[in-house]
Structures are given as structure tokens and as C-alpha cells.
Amino acid sequence: MRLTRRKFIDSALSASAISALPIAFSSCSEPSRAGTAAPPHSLAPQFESPTDFAFPKGFFWGATTSSYQIEGAWNEDGKGESIWDRFTHTPGKIKNGDTGDVACDSYHRWPDDLALLRAVNLNSYRFSLSWPRIQPIGSGAQNVTGIDYYSRLVDALLEARIRPFVTLYHWDLPQALEDAGGWPLRDTASRFADYVQLAARALGDRVSDWTLFNEPNAFVDLGYLEGTHAPGRKSLLDFLRAAHVVNLAQGAGFRALKSVQPNARVGTTFWMSPCEPASDSAEDKLAAERAHAIVNTWFLDPALRGRYPDALAFFPEGAVGIRSGDMEKVRAPLDFIGINVYMRTIASAPTALERFTNTQQWLFPVKMRGGEVGPKTDMGWEVWPKALYDVIMRITRDYNRPVIEITESGCAYNDGLDASGEIHDGRRISYHQQYISAMARAMAEGADIRSYHAWSLMDNFEWAEGYGQRFGLTYVDFKTQQRTIKDSGRWFAKVAAQNRL
Ligand code: FCB
């Protein structure tokens, strides 16, 4: 339930809208982002963090990408169709009709991308495996050519002394599994565990750091409830079931991976956002805690504590599809917690009338929106470095100082090439400088952080936004596929080389 990824609507939806819609549980809607003017950057007020900080030896400076967003080659060399292939090929789903058919063409140009990683002095590369590239229909036979692709990439990374940090699922489910029922179907958890084993057998001799899922809350919410991401379903029941099956898959995937590679470091990457009450009232404070439970810990507490956190006014066990023994199966003692942070969330309690007229708020009595004080990126997301600090400190406190990897942080600014062919993206430098500094403060206060990964190594296919939003440290000309390192990439390279802010 990715409540803050997209622009919020205050979800005081009318009763008629609610009965017409599958319940808009998450209160999110796609913003219109085109040409959003970004106000000049200023440091977020009232937050002090170090301007000079030496990071511990062995700290990982990295960048992240994902298979569907960069690879292209959607139907080459035996790759199966994914839900994102199907979704982008369906008219009207993606801005400008963009697809990931070619994307950054990394399937063919990965040596260029490796050169970028080296140029930015990175020692960690978080990338994802395309499940249908290595197991075309999500079960049964593997595709050796697909495995070879990742195998060569891993070898080259190791040779360049860059840690391969592999995400097993960054949203591109084999379409055949969606046709069979997708994530709401319990069997998908077993399919996932089999696939994880296959991947670990193929790469586990060289890859030691894995994340099972990228942002379970996001793909379950956007894909099964809001319908703005693949597979485009809009059903509260599917959403509730999918969330539980993903929790089962997390437990099963964890055990599957450890059965092949007992010493592997295995975590999940969660989209997190600190949830602040809109006022000091007891109602808003309770709403903020409920928001925290649904946004940040719905997929973490099952893994670490064997239970769902208190987010809902009542727990619809039957609808969720919980069977006896499940809350043992969802357990997964993750070796680290991967955290992606972009922004904060402001939560408030609905009025009694709103609750009575809105089924969503009956079950989940919370209204959420993004912050409005900091400058906005071109995506319309508030720049709020303290969000990173707050999330890290909350997780550090509540889970007994776990190992944390910052697996994504980044911003969309659509600066292009100037007359001399350079990209002066000072706002992105400012963003990373402030977020890294916020992370440094958390480390100084005791948080155990091992890495910071920029989203993204290069501009790429930004899901429903198509190619309209650029997050890269590197500019990609999608016509020629030429890559040009931006000013921010050069700045990042210095920080990484000096291991110091
Ligand atoms: C993250 C996703 C990533 C990208 C960035 C902008 O939540 O994991 O794929 O879309 O947002």
C-alpha cells in the first residue's frame, strides 16, 4: 500500500464514488506531473545535519536500476512475457504510450553501464533479475540464455570490484503466473520460492547479497488496488490477498535461498516514509501510527515478528485469506532491512461522517497526503531530507538496531543537455547532499547503515510516467542510447571516492 508514492488526494470521497470504485484504500492517485515547475531548492528548515562526515571503511556507495526499467529486449533470446510487457502494450496505460520494449537497451549495452558504474566510483550495484527472462512462464524450465546474461554481468562486476546486489523481484511477474491468478493466488508464493532457488543455484556462488522484493507495498497497492501499475487490477479483495501471499512468499523465498546458500545475506527492500500527525490531537496521532503500520511495517512485522501490525479498525482475516499456520510461514529473520526513502507522509483522522460514508476509511480510518513545505521535484514529490533520518531512527529504535541498507534515494529533475553537451543538475546534487547528510546524522546517533544507493544509475523507464521523468546520475538520450554523466554523477563520484561528505 504505497500511500505516498503518488500525489495524495484527501480521500473524503463521496459515498457514490466509493460504491462505484473498488475501494481506494490508499487514497493515492496519479498526479499530473508534466511540466511541474520546481521551486528553487532551499535546505529544509529546522533540520541540522553534518556538512562534513567520514563514512566507515567498507561503506557501500551504489546506484540502483531494475530489469524492466532498463533492459529492453523484451522478447529476445527466449524471454517470456511479463505483466509489464502486457500492461505497457495495452493502450492508455502509460503516458505517451511509452513502453519498456527498448528502455536503455541494457540487455545489449551492459558494458556501457558497467563503464558508468566505474566512472562514478561505485562499489555496489543494485540491479534486479527479470523472472521471465530466466524462467519464461514462472515455473518449470529455465532459460539458459537469460541466466547467462546475468552471469556475465555478475562476473564483470566482480572483476571491477563492484558488489553485485541482486533484487529478485522488481515488479516484472511472468504474465503466465498473472493469468493463473497472480499475487492474490497462494500458489504464487511457492512459484516464487522455486524461482529464488533457481536464481541462487545459478548465481549464488558469486552473489552473496540479495533482496527478495522491491517495495512490496508499492506493487501490491498500485498493481492490485489502484490499477495504475501492472497488472492493473482494482480490487480491495485482490489487494488484501496479494499482500498476504507476498508475505508468505517472503518467508518461503527466504528459506529457499538459505537452503541453497546458508551464508547469503538476505533482506527485502521496503518503500518507507515517516508518518507525521497533521496536528497534536490524539486522533491524528493515532492516524499517524496506523499510517506507519500500513506504509512501513505491513510487510516487515510479519517477517520479523510473525504478526500484522495494528493498522486497521478491525482485521478482516477471512478476506486476507489467513490459514492456520500462516503466521509461522510468513516469518523471515531478514539479515538486513533495505529502505527506499523519497518523502514523508502527513496523516490525519477522518471525521465520523467521512468514516460512515467511505468504506475505505471504515476499515482504515486514516487520510494521508505528502508534505507541502519543502521544494518539489519534477515528479511533484517533496524534498524533505529529514524523512530519511526519521525513518532510519524509527526502525533503529523499534527493531533493536538492525542492519540497514539504503537501497534507493533520488529525485526526478528533467534537466537536459546544454549547448556544450553537459547536464547541470545542481538540484539533484543538492538533493543527494542533503539526504546523505541526514543519513550521516542517523549514523552518528547510532544507526547501523551499510550503504547508500542513488536511484538511479541512469535515466530510465519510470513506470506509468514512461520516459517523462528523469532520475539518473547519467543522462540517457533514448533515441541514440548515448549516456552522458550529469554534474550530479561527477559529484557523487567524489563523495564515493573520498568516502566522505
Ligand atoms: C521507486 C521504485 C523505482 C523507481 C523509483 C522512482 O519506488 O522502486 O523502480 O520507480 O521509485
Coordinates of C-alpha atoms and ligand atoms in Angstrom, one line a residue:
M1 CA 0.0 0.0 0.0
R2 CA 2.1 2.7 -1.3
L3 CA 0.3 5.6 0.2
T4 CA 2.6 8.3 -0.6
R5 CA 4.3 7.3 -3.8
R6 CA 1.8 9.3 -5.9
K7 CA 0.2 12.5 -5.2
F8 CA -2.4 12.3 -2.5
I9 CA -6.0 13.1 -2.7
D10 CA -7.6 13.8 0.6
S11 CA -9.8 10.8 0.4
A12 CA -13.1 12.3 1.6
L13 CA -14.6 10.6 -1.4
S14 CA -18.3 10.7 -1.7
A15 CA -20.3 7.6 -0.9
S16 CA -21.3 7.3 -4.5
A17 CA -17.8 7.5 -5.7
I18 CA -16.9 4.8 -3.3
S19 CA -19.6 2.4 -4.4
A20 CA -18.6 3.0 -8.0
L21 CA -14.9 2.4 -7.3
P22 CA -13.0 -0.5 -5.9
I23 CA -12.2 0.9 -2.6
A24 CA -9.5 3.5 -2.9
F25 CA -7.7 2.1 0.1
S26 CA -4.6 4.1 -0.4
S27 CA -6.0 7.5 -1.1
C28 CA -3.4 7.9 -3.9
S29 CA -3.9 9.0 -7.4
E30 CA -1.6 9.6 -10.3
P31 CA -0.6 13.2 -10.3
S32 CA -0.4 15.2 -13.4
R33 CA 3.2 16.0 -13.4
A34 CA 4.0 17.3 -16.8
G35 CA 6.0 20.5 -16.5
T36 CA 5.5 20.9 -12.8
A37 CA 7.7 23.8 -12.0
A38 CA 10.2 23.1 -9.2
P39 CA 10.7 26.0 -6.9
P40 CA 14.3 26.8 -6.0
H41 CA 15.9 24.5 -3.6
S42 CA 16.3 25.5 0.0
L43 CA 17.5 23.5 2.9
A44 CA 14.6 22.0 4.7
P45 CA 14.1 24.2 7.8
Q46 CA 14.6 23.1 11.4
F47 CA 16.8 20.2 10.5
E48 CA 20.5 20.2 11.1
S49 CA 22.8 17.5 9.9
P50 CA 26.6 17.3 9.3
T51 CA 28.2 19.0 6.4
D52 CA 31.3 17.0 6.9
F53 CA 31.2 13.3 7.7
A54 CA 33.7 10.5 7.2
F55 CA 31.9 7.2 6.5
P56 CA 33.2 3.9 7.9
K57 CA 35.6 1.9 5.9
G58 CA 33.8 -0.6 3.7
F59 CA 30.7 1.6 3.3
F60 CA 29.0 0.9 0.0
W61 CA 28.3 3.7 -2.4
G62 CA 25.9 2.5 -5.1
A63 CA 23.3 3.0 -7.7
T64 CA 20.1 1.1 -8.4
T65 CA 18.3 0.0 -11.5
S66 CA 15.6 -2.6 -12.3
S67 CA 15.3 -5.0 -15.1
Y68 CA 12.1 -3.8 -16.8
Q69 CA 13.2 -0.2 -16.4
I70 CA 16.5 -0.6 -18.3
E71 CA 16.9 -3.8 -20.1
G72 CA 14.7 -3.7 -23.2
A73 CA 15.0 -6.8 -25.3
W74 CA 11.5 -7.7 -24.0
N75 CA 11.1 -10.7 -26.3
E76 CA 14.6 -11.7 -27.1
D77 CA 16.6 -14.9 -26.5
G78 CA 13.7 -16.9 -25.0
K79 CA 12.5 -14.3 -22.5
G80 CA 8.8 -14.8 -21.5
E81 CA 6.3 -12.0 -21.4
S82 CA 6.0 -10.1 -18.1
I83 CA 3.0 -8.3 -16.7
W84 CA 4.8 -5.1 -17.5
D85 CA 5.1 -6.1 -21.2
R86 CA 1.4 -6.8 -21.3
F87 CA 0.5 -3.6 -19.4
T88 CA 2.6 -1.2 -21.5
H89 CA 1.3 -2.9 -24.7
T90 CA -2.2 -2.1 -23.6
P91 CA -3.2 1.3 -25.0
G92 CA -3.9 4.1 -22.5
K93 CA -1.9 2.7 -19.5
I94 CA 1.3 4.7 -19.8
K95 CA 2.0 8.3 -20.6
N96 CA 2.7 8.9 -24.3
G97 CA 2.2 5.2 -24.9
D98 CA 5.8 4.6 -23.8
T99 CA 6.9 1.0 -23.3
G100 CA 10.0 -0.7 -21.9
D101 CA 10.5 -2.7 -25.1
V102 CA 13.9 -1.0 -25.6
A103 CA 14.3 1.2 -22.5
C104 CA 18.0 1.8 -22.0
D105 CA 18.8 -1.3 -24.1
S106 CA 20.9 -2.6 -21.2
Y107 CA 20.5 -6.1 -22.3
H108 CA 22.8 -5.3 -25.1
R109 CA 24.7 -2.3 -23.7
W110 CA 25.5 -3.5 -20.2
P111 CA 29.2 -3.0 -20.7
D112 CA 28.4 0.7 -21.2
D113 CA 26.6 0.7 -17.9
L114 CA 29.5 -1.0 -16.2
A115 CA 31.7 1.8 -17.5
L116 CA 29.3 4.3 -15.9
L117 CA 29.5 2.5 -12.6
R118 CA 33.2 2.7 -12.7
A119 CA 33.2 6.3 -13.7
V120 CA 31.1 7.2 -10.7
N121 CA 33.4 5.2 -8.5
L122 CA 30.7 3.0 -7.2
N123 CA 31.4 -0.2 -5.2
S124 CA 27.8 -1.5 -5.2
Y125 CA 25.3 -2.1 -8.0
R126 CA 21.8 -3.0 -7.1
F127 CA 20.0 -4.4 -10.1
S128 CA 17.1 -6.8 -10.5
L129 CA 16.7 -10.1 -12.3
S130 CA 13.8 -10.4 -14.7
W131 CA 12.0 -13.5 -13.6
P132 CA 10.5 -14.2 -17.1
R133 CA 14.0 -13.8 -18.6
I134 CA 15.3 -16.7 -16.6
Q135 CA 12.1 -18.7 -16.2
P136 CA 9.8 -17.7 -19.0
I137 CA 6.5 -18.9 -17.7
G138 CA 7.3 -18.6 -14.0
S139 CA 7.5 -22.3 -13.4
G140 CA 9.3 -25.2 -14.9
A141 CA 12.1 -24.9 -17.4
Q142 CA 14.8 -22.2 -17.1
N143 CA 16.1 -20.1 -19.9
V144 CA 19.8 -20.7 -20.0
T145 CA 20.5 -17.7 -22.3
G146 CA 18.8 -15.4 -19.8
I147 CA 20.8 -16.8 -16.9
D148 CA 24.0 -16.3 -18.9
Y149 CA 23.2 -12.7 -19.3
Y150 CA 23.1 -12.1 -15.6
S151 CA 26.1 -14.4 -15.1
R152 CA 28.3 -12.4 -17.4
L153 CA 27.1 -9.1 -15.7
V154 CA 27.9 -10.5 -12.2
D155 CA 31.4 -11.7 -13.4
A156 CA 32.2 -8.3 -14.9
L157 CA 31.0 -6.5 -11.7
L158 CA 33.2 -8.7 -9.5
E159 CA 36.1 -8.1 -11.8
A160 CA 35.5 -4.3 -11.4
R161 CA 35.3 -4.8 -7.6
I162 CA 31.7 -3.7 -7.5
R163 CA 29.4 -5.7 -5.3
P164 CA 26.5 -7.3 -7.2
F165 CA 23.5 -6.6 -5.0
V166 CA 20.6 -8.6 -6.6
T167 CA 16.9 -7.9 -6.3
L168 CA 14.9 -11.0 -7.1
Y169 CA 11.6 -9.3 -7.8
H170 CA 11.3 -5.7 -9.0
W171 CA 7.7 -6.0 -10.3
D172 CA 8.0 -7.9 -13.6
L173 CA 6.0 -11.0 -12.8
P174 CA 5.8 -13.6 -15.6
Q175 CA 2.4 -13.0 -17.4
A176 CA 1.7 -16.7 -17.2
L177 CA 1.5 -16.5 -13.4
E178 CA -0.8 -13.5 -13.6
D179 CA -3.0 -15.4 -15.9
A180 CA -3.1 -18.2 -13.3
G181 CA -4.2 -15.7 -10.6
G182 CA -1.2 -13.5 -9.9
W183 CA -0.1 -12.5 -6.4
P184 CA -3.6 -13.0 -4.8
L185 CA -3.2 -16.7 -5.6
R186 CA -1.5 -18.6 -2.8
D187 CA 0.4 -20.9 -5.2
T188 CA 2.4 -17.8 -6.5
A189 CA 4.3 -17.9 -3.2
S190 CA 5.6 -21.4 -4.0
R191 CA 6.4 -20.4 -7.6
F192 CA 8.4 -17.5 -6.2
A193 CA 10.3 -19.8 -3.8
D194 CA 11.2 -22.1 -6.7
Y195 CA 12.4 -19.2 -8.8
V196 CA 14.5 -17.9 -5.9
Q197 CA 16.1 -21.3 -5.6
L198 CA 16.8 -21.4 -9.3
A199 CA 18.5 -17.9 -9.2
A200 CA 20.5 -18.8 -6.1
R201 CA 21.8 -22.0 -7.8
A202 CA 22.8 -20.1 -10.9
L203 CA 24.4 -17.1 -9.2
G204 CA 24.9 -17.9 -5.5
D205 CA 28.5 -19.0 -6.0
R206 CA 29.3 -15.3 -6.8
V207 CA 26.4 -13.2 -5.4
S208 CA 26.1 -13.0 -1.6
D209 CA 23.8 -10.0 -1.1
W210 CA 20.1 -10.4 -2.1
T211 CA 16.9 -8.6 -1.7
L212 CA 13.8 -10.7 -2.1
F213 CA 11.3 -8.0 -3.1
N214 CA 11.5 -4.4 -4.1
E215 CA 8.8 -2.4 -2.3
P216 CA 6.0 -5.0 -1.6
N217 CA 3.7 -2.2 -0.5
A218 CA 4.0 -0.4 -3.8
F219 CA 3.4 -3.2 -6.3
V220 CA 0.6 -4.7 -4.3
D221 CA -1.1 -1.3 -3.9
L222 CA -0.5 0.1 -7.4
G223 CA -1.0 -3.2 -9.2
Y224 CA -4.0 -4.7 -7.4
L225 CA -5.9 -1.9 -5.8
E226 CA -5.3 1.3 -7.7
G227 CA -4.7 -0.3 -11.0
T228 CA -2.2 2.3 -12.2
H229 CA 0.6 -0.2 -12.4
A230 CA 0.7 -3.8 -13.9
P231 CA -1.3 -5.9 -13.8
G232 CA -3.9 -3.1 -13.5
R233 CA -6.4 -4.7 -11.2
K234 CA -8.7 -2.6 -8.9
S235 CA -10.0 -4.8 -6.2
L236 CA -9.8 -4.5 -2.4
L237 CA -10.1 -8.2 -2.0
D238 CA -7.2 -8.9 -4.5
F239 CA -5.2 -6.3 -2.7
L240 CA -5.7 -7.8 0.7
R241 CA -5.0 -11.3 -0.5
A242 CA -2.0 -10.3 -2.6
A243 CA -0.4 -8.6 0.4
H244 CA -0.7 -11.8 2.4
V245 CA 0.6 -14.0 -0.4
V246 CA 3.6 -11.7 -0.8
N247 CA 4.2 -12.1 2.9
L248 CA 4.1 -15.9 2.5
A249 CA 6.4 -15.6 -0.5
Q250 CA 8.8 -13.5 1.6
G251 CA 9.0 -16.3 4.2
A252 CA 9.2 -19.1 1.6
G253 CA 11.7 -17.2 -0.6
F254 CA 13.9 -16.5 2.4
R255 CA 14.1 -20.2 3.4
A256 CA 14.5 -21.2 -0.2
L257 CA 17.5 -19.0 -0.7
K258 CA 19.1 -20.1 2.6
S259 CA 18.6 -23.7 1.7
V260 CA 20.9 -23.2 -1.3
Q261 CA 23.2 -20.6 0.2
P262 CA 23.2 -20.7 4.0
N263 CA 25.7 -17.8 4.3
A264 CA 23.9 -15.4 1.9
R265 CA 22.8 -12.0 3.2
V266 CA 19.1 -11.9 2.5
G267 CA 16.8 -8.9 3.0
T268 CA 13.8 -7.1 1.4
T269 CA 13.7 -3.5 0.2
F270 CA 10.8 -1.6 1.7
W271 CA 9.4 1.7 0.5
M272 CA 9.3 3.7 3.7
S273 CA 8.1 7.2 4.7
P274 CA 7.9 8.7 8.2
C275 CA 4.2 9.3 9.0
E276 CA 3.6 12.6 10.9
P277 CA 0.3 13.5 12.5
A278 CA -1.3 16.6 10.9
S279 CA -2.0 18.0 14.4
D280 CA -1.4 17.3 18.0
S281 CA -4.8 15.8 18.5
A282 CA -5.0 12.2 19.9
E283 CA -7.0 11.2 16.8
D284 CA -4.4 12.5 14.3
K285 CA -1.6 10.8 16.4
L286 CA -3.4 7.5 16.2
A287 CA -3.9 8.0 12.5
A288 CA -0.2 8.6 12.1
E289 CA 0.6 5.3 13.9
R290 CA -1.9 3.5 11.7
A291 CA -0.3 5.0 8.6
H292 CA 3.1 3.9 9.8
A293 CA 1.8 0.4 10.3
I294 CA 0.3 0.1 6.8
V295 CA 3.0 2.1 4.9
N296 CA 6.2 0.9 6.7
T297 CA 5.6 -2.3 8.5
W298 CA 2.8 -4.3 6.8
F299 CA 5.5 -6.5 5.2
L300 CA 8.1 -6.1 7.9
D301 CA 6.3 -7.2 11.1
P302 CA 5.1 -10.5 9.6
A303 CA 8.7 -11.3 8.7
L304 CA 10.3 -10.2 11.9
R305 CA 7.5 -10.6 14.5
G306 CA 5.1 -13.1 12.9
R307 CA 2.2 -10.8 13.0
Y308 CA 0.4 -8.0 11.2
P309 CA 0.8 -4.5 12.8
D310 CA -2.2 -2.5 14.1
A311 CA -3.3 -0.5 11.1
L312 CA -6.9 -1.4 10.6
A313 CA -10.0 -0.7 12.7
F314 CA -10.7 -4.4 12.5
F315 CA -8.8 -7.3 10.9
P316 CA -10.7 -9.0 8.0
E317 CA -9.0 -12.3 8.5
G318 CA -11.2 -14.2 6.0
A319 CA -10.7 -11.6 3.3
V320 CA -7.0 -11.6 3.8
G321 CA -7.0 -15.3 3.4
I322 CA -5.1 -16.3 6.5
R323 CA -4.9 -20.1 7.1
S324 CA -3.8 -21.9 10.2
G325 CA 0.0 -21.9 10.4
D326 CA 0.4 -18.9 8.1
M327 CA 1.8 -16.6 10.7
E328 CA 4.7 -19.0 11.2
K329 CA 5.2 -19.3 7.5
V330 CA 5.5 -15.5 7.0
R331 CA 8.4 -15.3 9.4
A332 CA 11.8 -14.4 7.8
P333 CA 14.7 -13.3 10.0
L334 CA 16.0 -10.9 7.4
D335 CA 19.7 -10.2 7.6
F336 CA 19.2 -6.6 6.8
I337 CA 16.4 -4.2 6.1
G338 CA 16.5 -2.4 2.8
I339 CA 15.0 1.0 2.8
N340 CA 14.0 3.3 -0.1
V341 CA 13.1 6.8 1.0
Y342 CA 11.9 9.6 -1.1
M343 CA 9.4 11.7 1.0
R344 CA 7.3 12.0 4.2
T345 CA 3.6 11.4 4.9
I346 CA 1.2 13.6 6.8
A347 CA -1.7 11.6 8.4
S348 CA -5.0 12.8 9.9
A349 CA -8.1 11.1 11.2
P350 CA -11.3 11.2 9.1
T351 CA -14.4 12.7 10.6
A352 CA -17.2 10.4 11.8
L353 CA -19.2 11.4 8.7
E354 CA -16.3 10.5 6.4
R355 CA -15.9 7.2 8.1
F356 CA -19.6 6.3 7.7
T357 CA -19.7 7.3 4.1
N358 CA -16.4 5.8 3.0
T359 CA -15.8 2.1 3.2
Q360 CA -12.0 2.5 3.0
Q361 CA -12.0 4.8 6.0
W362 CA -14.2 2.5 7.8
L363 CA -11.6 -0.2 7.6
F364 CA -8.6 2.1 7.6
P365 CA -9.5 5.4 9.3
V366 CA -6.7 7.5 8.0
K367 CA -6.2 10.2 5.5
M368 CA -2.8 10.8 4.1
R369 CA -1.0 13.3 1.9
G370 CA 2.5 14.3 1.1
G371 CA 4.3 17.3 2.8
E372 CA 3.9 20.7 1.2
V373 CA 6.7 22.7 2.8
G374 CA 9.9 21.6 1.0
P375 CA 10.6 22.2 -2.6
K376 CA 9.1 19.7 -5.1
T377 CA 10.8 17.7 -7.7
D378 CA 9.5 17.5 -11.3
M379 CA 7.6 14.4 -10.2
G380 CA 5.8 16.6 -7.6
W381 CA 7.5 14.8 -4.6
E382 CA 8.5 17.0 -1.7
V383 CA 12.2 17.2 -1.0
W384 CA 12.5 16.5 2.8
P385 CA 15.8 15.1 3.9
K386 CA 14.6 14.7 7.5
A387 CA 12.3 12.0 6.1
L388 CA 15.3 9.7 5.7
Y389 CA 16.7 10.5 9.2
D390 CA 13.3 9.9 10.8
V391 CA 12.6 6.6 9.1
I392 CA 16.0 5.3 9.9
M393 CA 15.8 6.3 13.6
R394 CA 12.3 4.8 14.0
I395 CA 13.4 1.5 12.5
T396 CA 16.6 1.5 14.5
R397 CA 14.6 2.1 17.7
D398 CA 11.7 -0.3 17.1
Y399 CA 13.7 -3.3 15.7
N400 CA 16.7 -3.2 18.0
R401 CA 19.3 -1.5 15.7
P402 CA 19.0 -3.8 12.7
V403 CA 21.5 -3.6 9.8
I404 CA 20.1 -1.2 7.2
E405 CA 20.9 -0.7 3.6
I406 CA 19.6 2.5 1.9
T407 CA 18.7 0.8 -1.3
E408 CA 17.2 3.8 -3.1
S409 CA 17.0 7.6 -2.7
G410 CA 16.6 10.0 -5.6
C411 CA 14.8 12.7 -7.4
A412 CA 13.3 13.5 -10.8
Y413 CA 14.6 16.6 -12.5
N414 CA 14.3 16.8 -16.2
D415 CA 17.4 18.9 -16.9
G416 CA 18.7 18.2 -20.4
L417 CA 21.9 18.8 -22.3
D418 CA 23.1 22.4 -22.6
A419 CA 24.9 23.8 -25.7
S420 CA 28.2 22.2 -24.7
G421 CA 26.6 18.8 -24.2
E422 CA 26.6 18.9 -20.4
I423 CA 23.8 18.4 -17.8
H424 CA 24.0 20.9 -15.0
D425 CA 21.6 19.3 -12.5
G426 CA 22.5 21.2 -9.4
R427 CA 19.2 20.5 -7.8
R428 CA 20.0 16.7 -7.8
I429 CA 23.4 17.4 -6.2
S430 CA 21.6 19.4 -3.5
Y431 CA 19.0 16.6 -3.0
H432 CA 21.7 13.9 -2.6
Q433 CA 23.9 16.1 -0.5
Q434 CA 21.0 16.8 2.0
Y435 CA 19.7 13.2 2.1
I436 CA 23.2 11.7 2.6
S437 CA 23.8 14.3 5.3
A438 CA 20.6 13.3 7.0
M439 CA 21.7 9.6 6.9
A440 CA 25.1 10.7 8.3
R441 CA 23.3 12.2 11.3
A442 CA 21.4 9.0 11.9
M443 CA 24.7 7.1 11.8
A444 CA 26.3 9.5 14.2
E445 CA 23.4 8.7 16.5
G446 CA 23.9 5.0 16.3
A447 CA 22.1 3.6 13.3
D448 CA 23.8 0.7 11.6
I449 CA 23.8 1.8 7.9
R450 CA 25.9 -0.1 5.4
S451 CA 25.2 1.6 2.1
Y452 CA 23.5 4.5 0.2
H453 CA 22.2 3.8 -3.4
A454 CA 21.1 6.5 -5.7
W455 CA 18.0 5.9 -7.7
S456 CA 19.1 5.7 -10.4
L457 CA 22.4 5.0 -12.3
M458 CA 20.8 6.4 -15.4
D459 CA 17.5 7.9 -16.7
N460 CA 15.1 5.1 -17.5
F461 CA 11.5 3.9 -17.9
E462 CA 9.6 5.4 -15.0
W463 CA 6.6 3.1 -14.9
A464 CA 3.3 4.9 -15.6
E465 CA 5.3 8.1 -16.3
G466 CA 7.1 6.5 -19.2
Y467 CA 10.3 8.4 -20.2
G468 CA 8.9 11.7 -18.9
Q469 CA 10.7 11.6 -15.5
R470 CA 14.5 11.5 -15.3
F471 CA 16.0 10.2 -12.1
G472 CA 19.5 9.3 -13.3
L473 CA 23.0 10.3 -12.3
T474 CA 23.5 9.8 -16.0
Y475 CA 21.5 11.3 -18.9
V476 CA 20.2 8.9 -21.5
D477 CA 19.3 10.0 -25.0
F478 CA 16.6 7.5 -25.7
K479 CA 17.0 8.0 -29.5
T480 CA 20.7 7.3 -29.7
Q481 CA 21.1 5.5 -26.4
Q482 CA 24.0 7.7 -25.7
R483 CA 24.8 8.0 -22.0
T484 CA 26.3 11.3 -20.5
I485 CA 27.3 11.6 -16.9
K486 CA 25.5 14.5 -15.3
D487 CA 27.1 17.0 -12.9
S488 CA 25.4 15.0 -10.1
G489 CA 27.2 11.9 -11.3
R490 CA 30.5 13.6 -11.0
W491 CA 29.7 15.0 -7.6
F492 CA 28.6 11.5 -6.4
A493 CA 31.9 10.1 -7.8
K494 CA 33.8 12.4 -5.5
V495 CA 31.8 11.5 -2.4
A496 CA 32.2 7.8 -3.2
A497 CA 35.9 8.1 -3.9
Q498 CA 36.6 10.0 -0.7
N499 CA 34.1 8.1 1.3
R500 CA 33.2 11.4 2.9
L501 CA 30.7 14.1 2.6
Ligands
FCB1 C1 10.9 3.5 -6.5 C2 11.0 2.3 -7.4 C3 11.8 2.5 -8.6 C4 11.6 3.9 -9.2 C5 11.7 5.0 -8.2 C6 11.4 6.4 -8.7 O1 9.9 3.5 -5.6 O2 11.5 1.2 -6.7 O3 11.6 1.5 -9.5 O4 10.3 3.9 -9.8 O5 10.7 4.7 -7.2

